[in-house]
Every structure is written in C-alpha cells, then in structure tokens.
C-alpha cells in the first residue's frame, strides 16, 4: 500500500477513529492516591498497524499525557514530535516524523482525576477518561490490569480474578489475570471496603455479591438470582459463561441502576441489597429483573457486542426481554413486561421519537438513546418476533447467533440473517419496518357481515398523519382463547373471512367477541368499530374474559430442558409454566389490560371521546389482577390530572369515581399482611393504598395517620408493613403545610436515622407529594444539600405533586447554575426535564420551556427536551377536546358516582 501524506485536520469532527491501527492488548497499571482523589498510570498497548501512517489517533479526555513512545517489532523506539490533544473531539493524535509500518506497539504514561472511592463507569465513552485507548465497541482487545498504592485493608476488583498481590507495609499492589477480548466500555475497576457472600454455579463459576461492611446478608437474594440466571442463560443460549468468576458490587454513589462490566457488575445499593424489613414486593421484583438483565448482558452485549452504537438496542433490548424470560413464574412476571410495552408505545407515539436503529454521528451523543425505544420498544419487538416465529425456532436461532459471533461484533442485520436461516422466513423484510423507521401502527378493525377488515395507519398522539407502513405479525381470537389465528398484515388494507363457528354463534345471538393482538405481543394499538368495541366491553363486564388458574397445571409441561429460577417443583419446568401462562392464563389478563391501554391512547390522541374512558374503567371495578389494576390506577392518575385542567368543576366527582373504583380492592386486601399471601398481593396493596392516599380518601387518611403514629413510636410495629408505608408517607405529606410542618419533620427524622437505603428512597419518592407550594420549594432546596445523595435526585423529582408544578419550574430556573454544576454532564439531567416540564398542559408553558432552553442550551438533553415539550402540547390539545364534552361527561360521572 502506497503511503499518502495525511493532514492533522482530517481527524477532526469525525464520528469514528481512523483505521490506521487496531488494538490487540492493553497492559494497564494505575497508581491510586485515594486521599488526594487522583491517579496516575502507564499503559502499554500492542497494536496492529493496518497501513503506513505518520499518525496514530486514539481517544482521550481530560488526561495529562506526560510521556509517549512507539516501539516497533525490531525494538526500535520512536518519540512523536507532536502530541495533539483535542478536547472537542476527545482524541489524542500522535504525530511522527517517520512512517510507521505494520505490526508494532505504542506505550504511554498518563495522569488524571478520579473520585475518592474507585468505581469506574465507562459506558458509553468514558474509558478515554482513564486511559488513552481506542474507545469504540468494535475495537476489542485483551486487558491486563495492575493497581498500585492500594491500602491493604481495601478490596480491589477488576474484570478478572487476582493473579498476584504484593504487600508493602500498609499498601499493596494487585495484579489481575489477562482478560478475554472485550470492548473498552466494559473494563472496570472497583476499590473499597466490603463484605461479601459467595456461591458457585453448576459449572464451578464463583459468584460473589460485595456489600457494605456488615450488610453481606442483604446480598444473598441477588446472589441467588445471579447464580440461577447464569445456569439458565448457559442452557438457553447454548453457550457457557466465558469467565472464571462474576462479582457484583453495591456502589453508594452510582448514577445508573447498574452496569454490566465483564465479570464485575456494579449496582446502586438499592438494586443489589434486599432488606427483609424495608424491601417491598416491588423492590424485590425490580432487584431480580435488574440482576437478570445485567447477567444477560454477558451474552448479549459482552460476548457478542454491537459493532457501533447505532445498534445499542441489540444489547439493551435483548437483555431486557430475556431477563423476563428467566424470572420466577409464580410472580407472573410477564405481566410486568406489559408495562414496558406501554412505555415504549407512549414514547413512540411522539413525533420526536426515533427509530430503534439510530445513526450515531458522535459516540457521546448515544447517551440520549438509552431510553424507552432502545430498551422497551426494542424488547417488545423481540417478543413480537419470538411469538411469530415460535419459541423453539427463536431459541435455536439465538444459540446459533451467539456461537457465530462470540468474542466478535455484530449488526442488527447479522441477527436477522441467522433467524432467517433457521426459520426459512425473510425476517429482515419484516423487521426492517420496525427497526429502521420510528413509530408503530394503529390497526383499525371492522366487521362487515362475516368479513373482518383491517387498516393500518401510524398512531401519533399529536394526530399528525404520516404515510408509514409496517409488516405486522398479529394474533386474533374470537369468543374463545382456543380459537386463534396468526397472520401477517403486510399491506395497508387486509381482510379475513370468519369461519362457520363464529358466524353460527353470532347468528344465534350468543356472547361473541373478537380480540386482535391477543397476547399484546404485537407492538401496535387496536381500534375497533363500534359494534366490535361494544361486544368486547360486554365480555369484560360480564367476566367472559376470565381464566382458570389451574389450567396451566393440567397441561403437559415436563419435556423442556430449560429450568429457570425457583421452579415450584423439580419435576415441573418453570420455563414451560411461564410459556403456558403467556399463551393460556395470562393471555386473558393481557387482553383486559390491552383494551384499557388502547382506549386511553386513542383518547389522548383525540381519536375517541374522553367520555368513553369512565364507562370502560367501571367494568374493571372487580378486577383484582395486578397488571390490570395497576394500569387502571395509572389511568386514574392521568385522567384526574387532565380533567382537572379541562373541567375543574368536575374534579371532586371524578375523584370520587376513582376512589369508588379502587375502594373494594383496598377493603379486600386491608393494611395487614396475611401469612402466606402471594407477593402479588403486596404489589396490589401498595399501589391501591397509595392511590387512595393520593386522592385524599378520608378513611385511608385516618388509618394511615394512626398506623404512622404507631410506627413512630415503635419502628418494629406490625401495624405498618413495608408495603403500606408509602401510602402512609403520602398521607403525611398531603396533610403537611407551612402552618403545620410536623409530618415533614417526622419523615425527615426517619430519613436521617434509618440505615436501609430502600426506606430512604421510599421517603424521597413521597416527600414531594405535599400540595403546599412553600413546602415543595423547601423540599426542592433539600435536593441541593449533601443530605440527598447525588444519584437520588430522581426519586424526589418523580414525586412532585400536581399542585407543586409551578413551584418546581420556578425553582428549576432560579437554580439553573447550581443544577448544571451538579448534574449538567450526566443523564440524570433528563429527569429534571421529564418531571418538571412534562407535567404541564398548556401551549404557553411549552413556549416558555422552549424559550428558556434556547437561552440555556444543553446539547446532551436536546432530544429529551423536544419530547417533553411535545408531550405538553399533546395534553394541551387533549384538554380542548375534553372541554367539548363537558355536559356529557358531567352527566356520566354523576350517574356512575351516585347510582
């Protein structure tokens, strides 16, 4: 290859590093100074020079480079005549007089800054803050890491096991074994004081959960999840875990929930520690899902890595989907997956949404795309495809994909190719319509005699029309779940002739109904014609859509080799129980929730009247299934807020309507835990009581205050079980004011004194629910103090009361500089936009937010801000439509409340 003169300017403003050199191995030594919060280091990088060049270009950010040299394969040493650090492009350019030939090495020394406790977080592009490196996911290499100057009493961890420790008085040097091939964003180092619990998988993999000193017992549940999921994923993906150990560490200050570093997963303390006295059912389920998600990444993400950040969804969507596949079936965890679908649909109904595969021009901008599209829509379309192809074909294909691309990088097209080979279906033709364009279809269905007619259009909450089209895998059920059809809607319009059985039952006047998207497995919304909608609503109201719990146990479920977590019997395969539940038992619950979901979304998009919601909600009054009731509560919250804006004079009657919907459930469950009750009861109890507390229900208030008082007198009292505390805290804050601060003072006292992080977070989630603006402002100022951990700001922001919105916006603008100083460079800043701006409902507020950020631009939240403003405008438009129904809605609510 003939060398051509290269110019320094050619490297600026480029999305990727030039392909002059490829790293093969890093030998990294870091010397820590924990007292000064600094580190220094040296790194020897073995590289392959691809073509003759006078430049080597690496990533580097905020590092002081002291010495650089290049040594070729003949042991000839060269020193660059210029070392250029470009902070804008985050690159380090080494300029040599001589042309460098192939197959040579580079060595560096660097120095920078780090926090006091060492816990790295390199995803997406922060490895360059620790060492000069080729900081792109496709440029995998092996790593040999040495840590120097470590206080001897501290534990030092990295991706691999320790190979050698040498002690020098009160300090030590720790060397780790050479890693397998991995991307730079997965390199990790942790140094701190920990206790741990330990277990071993069936394959002899040592797994440890490192916890704060004295709290190792709280890591046992997460440890069990990790061990069991390691065994499950090995079988499901037909590929063993590739490392000799897996460490999990609870980090006191951690901005993300968790990070899947190879062999060293880091977590927020609340996501790893399970406290029997302070972990509610919701905490326990979330912990299990988070651990299963991070362990899954060791196959999808770490072993097979996306080629570039455009395919971020490949690791996040798959890890999300498969984590639900692995969790205990008794929890009916696939019901919770429907929340993911709902959140993905909501974001993807925005004009400011984005495609699953999104072009990433600058690696740093990928942080905005760790969102509901990559995680929730991504996992939802995976579930849709798995449902269409069938579990056996899908699982076999994933095993082939993992085997083919192990230790390598892959693109979305590579996965589709393997799936197509196995299934003999053109998967790419179907799935390109889902991953390469944003949005999703609204499937309109009408019955014309014995013919079902379908039409697909894009559903946008703004009702703007686009000519997008999808190939939609759909399921159809009519009058019985045993009568199902699967088909592809490949065009804008489609038809299906109903069979004789359906036509005969319809003519005979029997109770018939048709449900599209039966499993809620299709990523779409459904709109029925009036006749079909009425029949379906009648089926819900008359409980025709019920299912027998014992049905799954009657099925043949003994022939699947995959056994995930906590099987109720060693003879019964929990994996098959779960899949039977999806197809037979949970299908009913998903139908009921799906109908409500679709109706709400269509009303928000002004495609159906708001007044159609209360009638449908009334039919769910006796439904005690958690997923349905939870969604009903969510609709109650949102409907209450939007109607208060549109028709304030109806606020009281609507609140009574919502209370009436939920009260019977609260009475059935009560405040006290029944011995042996299911975990789902705890989930329902918490959500129902919190809802009644939020709607200021008098009897709930009375009971909550009495039980809270008992808790103050005796924290071990049984009168305030962990699943009821959130409701009590909301009642306390809803009845706190600037004239009576006693409730706030009590909660602040508990917050300061309690050691359990779960209880602290629970208080933070509730403390902003006060309706008094003076108290809300005081609580927001509390966020700026050292009493609230940096990461925990998100919990307070998410709980700000409807009455406190204006106060929060005023506070946000007044404290802009402080907020930017503390959170301005992190994804945590997006929570300020979501929780302070999006609760508003007027075009005036949308304009004000746009004007503020025009004069205070923050590129890293630009997309998030556009989405937030769009949500505000969508609600403003919805309010205008609701106002047109004022008389009808008033009569309807009075009839429902006072019947």
Short mmCIF file of C-alpha atoms in Angstrom, two decimals, residues 313 316-318 320-322 337 340-341 373-384:
data_model
loop_
_atom_site.label_atom_id
_atom_site.label_comp_id
_atom_site.label_asym_id
_atom_site.label_seq_id
_atom_site.Cartn_x
_atom_site.Cartn_y
_atom_site.Cartn_z
CA UNK A 313 -30.77 -1.81 21.10
CA UNK A 316 -30.34 -3.46 25.73
CA UNK A 317 -33.48 -4.73 24.06
CA UNK A 318 -32.38 -8.36 24.25
CA UNK A 320 -34.47 -6.62 28.82
CA UNK A 321 -36.51 -9.29 27.05
CA UNK A 322 -34.51 -12.29 28.25
CA UNK A 337 -43.49 -6.83 30.80
CA UNK A 340 -42.56 -1.96 29.13
CA UNK A 341 -44.73 -2.26 26.05
CA UNK A 373 -37.12 3.00 22.47
CA UNK A 374 -33.87 1.08 22.86
CA UNK A 375 -34.95 -0.82 25.97
CA UNK A 376 -38.73 -1.08 25.90
CA UNK A 377 -39.67 -0.92 22.25
CA UNK A 378 -36.56 -2.97 21.49
CA UNK A 379 -37.57 -5.74 23.88
CA UNK A 380 -41.19 -5.55 22.72
CA UNK A 381 -40.41 -6.14 19.05
CA UNK A 382 -38.17 -9.04 20.08
CA UNK A 383 -41.11 -10.56 21.96
CA UNK A 384 -43.32 -9.91 18.92
#
